[in-house]
Phi, psi and omega in degrees: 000177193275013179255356167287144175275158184257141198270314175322347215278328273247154157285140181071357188230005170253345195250011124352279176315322198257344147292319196273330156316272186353305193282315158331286201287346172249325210265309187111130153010309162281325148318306186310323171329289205302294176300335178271328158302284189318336201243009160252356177112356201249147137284071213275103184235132189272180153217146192235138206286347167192174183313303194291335170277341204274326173310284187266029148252011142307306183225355190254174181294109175195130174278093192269149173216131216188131177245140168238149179248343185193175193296325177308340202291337197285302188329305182292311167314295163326309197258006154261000181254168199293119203331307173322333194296105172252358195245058184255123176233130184252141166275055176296166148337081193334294181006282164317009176278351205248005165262016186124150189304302205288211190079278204277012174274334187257359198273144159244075221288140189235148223242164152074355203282314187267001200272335213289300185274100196271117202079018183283330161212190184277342176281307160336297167325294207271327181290321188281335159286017168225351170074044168236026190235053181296142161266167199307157175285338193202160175276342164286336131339287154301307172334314182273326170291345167279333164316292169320312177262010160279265211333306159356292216267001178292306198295331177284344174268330174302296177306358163098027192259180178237101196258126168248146172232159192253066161015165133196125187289158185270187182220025192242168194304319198297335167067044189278169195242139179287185182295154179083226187328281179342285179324000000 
Protein backbone atom coordinates (compact mmCIF):
# COMPACT_ATOMS: atom_id res chain seq x y z
CA UNK A 1 0.00 0.00 0.00
CA UNK A 2 0.85 3.65 -0.43
CA UNK A 3 1.73 3.90 3.67
CA UNK A 4 4.66 1.04 2.93
CA UNK A 5 8.16 2.36 2.62
CA UNK A 6 10.05 1.47 0.23
CA UNK A 7 12.78 -0.24 1.43
CA UNK A 8 14.79 -0.28 -1.84
CA UNK A 9 14.66 3.35 -2.03
CA UNK A 10 17.08 3.43 1.51
CA UNK A 11 20.80 4.25 0.69
CA UNK A 12 23.43 1.66 -0.05
CA UNK A 13 20.85 -1.21 1.35
CA UNK A 14 18.19 -0.59 -1.31
CA UNK A 15 19.96 -1.02 -4.45
CA UNK A 16 21.03 -5.07 -2.38
CA UNK A 17 17.53 -5.29 -1.77
CA UNK A 18 16.70 -4.49 -5.65
CA UNK A 19 19.39 -7.19 -6.46
CA UNK A 20 18.53 -9.77 -3.98
CA UNK A 21 14.71 -9.12 -5.47
CA UNK A 22 16.02 -9.84 -8.54
CA UNK A 23 18.00 -12.50 -7.79
CA UNK A 24 14.16 -13.90 -6.18
CA UNK A 25 12.69 -13.58 -9.50
CA UNK A 26 15.18 -15.78 -11.41
CA UNK A 27 16.56 -18.27 -8.77
CA UNK A 28 13.64 -18.50 -6.54
CA UNK A 29 14.02 -17.39 -2.73
CA UNK A 30 15.93 -20.36 -1.29
CA UNK A 31 18.73 -20.08 -3.91
CA UNK A 32 18.49 -16.30 -4.08
CA UNK A 33 18.86 -16.86 -0.55
CA UNK A 34 21.81 -18.97 -0.78
CA UNK A 35 23.87 -17.20 -3.26
CA UNK A 36 23.77 -13.83 -1.11
CA UNK A 37 25.30 -15.67 1.96
CA UNK A 38 27.90 -17.57 -0.49
CA UNK A 39 29.16 -14.22 -2.43
CA UNK A 40 29.66 -12.90 1.41
CA UNK A 41 31.62 -16.11 2.31
CA UNK A 42 29.29 -17.99 4.35
CA UNK A 43 28.31 -21.20 3.08
CA UNK A 44 24.80 -22.57 3.85
CA UNK A 45 25.09 -26.56 3.69
CA UNK A 46 21.96 -27.72 5.77
CA UNK A 47 22.56 -31.10 7.57
CA UNK A 48 19.53 -33.40 8.51
CA UNK A 49 19.14 -35.21 11.27
CA UNK A 50 17.68 -38.36 8.93
CA UNK A 51 16.45 -38.70 5.29
CA UNK A 52 12.57 -38.35 6.38
CA UNK A 53 13.03 -34.36 7.55
CA UNK A 54 14.83 -33.73 4.24
CA UNK A 55 11.96 -35.30 2.45
CA UNK A 56 9.57 -33.45 3.90
CA UNK A 57 10.75 -30.01 3.68
CA UNK A 58 11.34 -30.94 0.31
CA UNK A 59 7.32 -32.12 -0.60
CA UNK A 60 5.18 -31.88 2.59
CA UNK A 61 2.97 -29.48 4.28
CA UNK A 62 5.01 -27.73 6.72
CA UNK A 63 5.12 -25.28 9.54
CA UNK A 64 8.78 -24.53 10.18
CA UNK A 65 9.09 -22.36 13.78
CA UNK A 66 12.37 -20.93 14.12
CA UNK A 67 14.12 -17.97 16.25
CA UNK A 68 15.94 -15.05 14.99
CA UNK A 69 18.10 -12.27 16.52
CA UNK A 70 18.39 -10.39 13.21
CA UNK A 71 17.26 -10.60 9.30
CA UNK A 72 20.14 -12.58 8.28
CA UNK A 73 19.35 -14.72 10.18
CA UNK A 74 15.61 -15.20 8.37
CA UNK A 75 17.76 -14.93 5.14
CA UNK A 76 20.12 -17.89 6.15
CA UNK A 77 17.22 -19.82 7.19
CA UNK A 78 15.71 -19.17 3.66
CA UNK A 79 18.67 -20.19 1.80
CA UNK A 80 18.67 -24.14 3.76
CA UNK A 81 15.41 -24.82 2.63
CA UNK A 82 15.22 -26.54 -0.91
CA UNK A 83 15.68 -24.82 -3.84
CA UNK A 84 13.31 -26.68 -5.39
CA UNK A 85 10.81 -25.10 -3.37
CA UNK A 86 8.28 -22.65 -4.76
CA UNK A 87 5.32 -22.30 -2.20
CA UNK A 88 7.98 -21.47 0.88
CA UNK A 89 5.85 -18.37 2.59
CA UNK A 90 7.69 -16.54 6.12
CA UNK A 91 5.02 -14.92 8.54
CA UNK A 92 7.34 -11.56 8.77
CA UNK A 93 7.15 -8.22 9.71
CA UNK A 94 4.64 -5.72 7.86
CA UNK A 95 8.10 -3.81 7.47
CA UNK A 96 9.00 -6.16 4.72
CA UNK A 97 6.45 -5.47 2.28
CA UNK A 98 8.78 -2.61 0.97
CA UNK A 99 11.62 -5.31 -0.15
CA UNK A 100 10.52 -5.92 -3.47
CA UNK A 101 7.94 -7.66 -5.36
CA UNK A 102 9.30 -10.90 -5.63
CA UNK A 103 10.16 -10.76 -2.35
CA UNK A 104 6.78 -9.67 -0.87
CA UNK A 105 5.60 -12.97 -2.50
CA UNK A 106 6.82 -14.85 0.07
CA UNK A 107 5.66 -12.56 2.85
CA UNK A 108 3.03 -13.05 5.14
CA UNK A 109 2.94 -9.68 6.85
CA UNK A 110 2.47 -9.45 10.77
CA UNK A 111 1.30 -5.87 11.61
CA UNK A 112 2.46 -3.84 15.01
CA UNK A 113 5.60 -6.53 15.98
CA UNK A 114 8.03 -4.03 17.18
CA UNK A 115 5.92 -1.55 18.19
CA UNK A 116 4.40 -4.05 21.24
CA UNK A 117 7.59 -2.48 23.30
CA UNK A 118 7.83 1.30 22.42
CA UNK A 119 11.66 1.67 22.56
CA UNK A 120 12.64 -1.64 23.30
CA UNK A 121 16.04 -1.18 21.55
CA UNK A 122 17.64 1.50 19.40
CA UNK A 123 16.98 -0.33 16.07
CA UNK A 124 13.13 -0.24 16.60
CA UNK A 125 13.81 3.61 17.44
CA UNK A 126 15.69 4.57 14.65
CA UNK A 127 13.28 2.35 12.14
CA UNK A 128 10.02 4.46 13.57
CA UNK A 129 12.15 7.95 13.35
CA UNK A 130 12.68 7.59 10.04
CA UNK A 131 9.29 6.30 9.18
CA UNK A 132 9.82 3.05 7.84
CA UNK A 133 8.58 1.46 11.21
CA UNK A 134 4.86 3.13 11.61
CA UNK A 135 2.38 2.19 14.27
CA UNK A 136 -0.60 0.30 13.95
CA UNK A 137 -3.75 3.20 13.05
CA UNK A 138 -4.85 0.81 16.19
CA UNK A 139 -3.53 -2.23 18.05
CA UNK A 140 -7.20 -3.71 17.34
CA UNK A 141 -6.07 -3.13 13.85
CA UNK A 142 -3.63 -5.02 13.91
CA UNK A 143 -4.77 -7.47 15.34
CA UNK A 144 -7.35 -8.18 13.29
CA UNK A 145 -4.85 -8.17 10.51
CA UNK A 146 -2.70 -10.41 12.28
CA UNK A 147 -5.60 -12.83 12.43
CA UNK A 148 -6.07 -12.52 8.95
CA UNK A 149 -2.43 -13.64 8.12
CA UNK A 150 -2.25 -16.81 10.91
CA UNK A 151 -5.39 -17.93 8.68
CA UNK A 152 -2.95 -16.99 5.42
CA UNK A 153 -0.66 -18.69 6.38
CA UNK A 154 -2.93 -22.11 8.11
CA UNK A 155 -4.23 -22.35 4.14
CA UNK A 156 -1.17 -22.00 2.84
CA UNK A 157 0.47 -25.03 5.09
CA UNK A 158 -3.03 -26.84 4.09
CA UNK A 159 -2.60 -26.19 0.47
CA UNK A 160 0.83 -28.18 0.88
CA UNK A 161 2.94 -25.20 1.10
CA UNK A 162 5.86 -24.71 3.50
CA UNK A 163 5.32 -21.53 6.19
CA UNK A 164 8.22 -20.45 8.38
CA UNK A 165 7.29 -18.02 11.34
CA UNK A 166 9.35 -16.47 13.62
CA UNK A 167 8.46 -16.43 17.24
CA UNK A 168 10.03 -13.42 19.56
CA UNK A 169 10.76 -14.43 22.49
CA UNK A 170 10.25 -11.63 25.61
CA UNK A 171 13.34 -10.70 26.82
CA UNK A 172 11.74 -10.12 30.04
CA UNK A 173 12.07 -11.99 33.32
CA UNK A 174 9.03 -14.10 33.25
CA UNK A 175 10.08 -15.09 29.62
CA UNK A 176 7.05 -15.06 28.34
CA UNK A 177 6.19 -14.91 24.53
CA UNK A 178 4.73 -11.44 23.28
CA UNK A 179 1.33 -10.78 21.56
CA UNK A 180 1.15 -12.24 18.09
CA UNK A 181 3.04 -14.86 16.69
CA UNK A 182 4.89 -16.06 19.48
CA UNK A 183 1.36 -16.24 21.75
Amino acid sequence: DDQTPDLTSLPVLGEQLKKLDSHISEKGLPQAAKDDFEKHGVTINPEYADDSTKEALENDPVLLIATHAQLTNVIGIAGALPPQREDIFILGNSLYLGLGENAVKHLIPVYGVANHKIGRNLRSWLWRKTGFERPPSSWLNAARANLDSLRIAEQKVNEGGLVVIFPDRSRDKDDSWFIGVGE
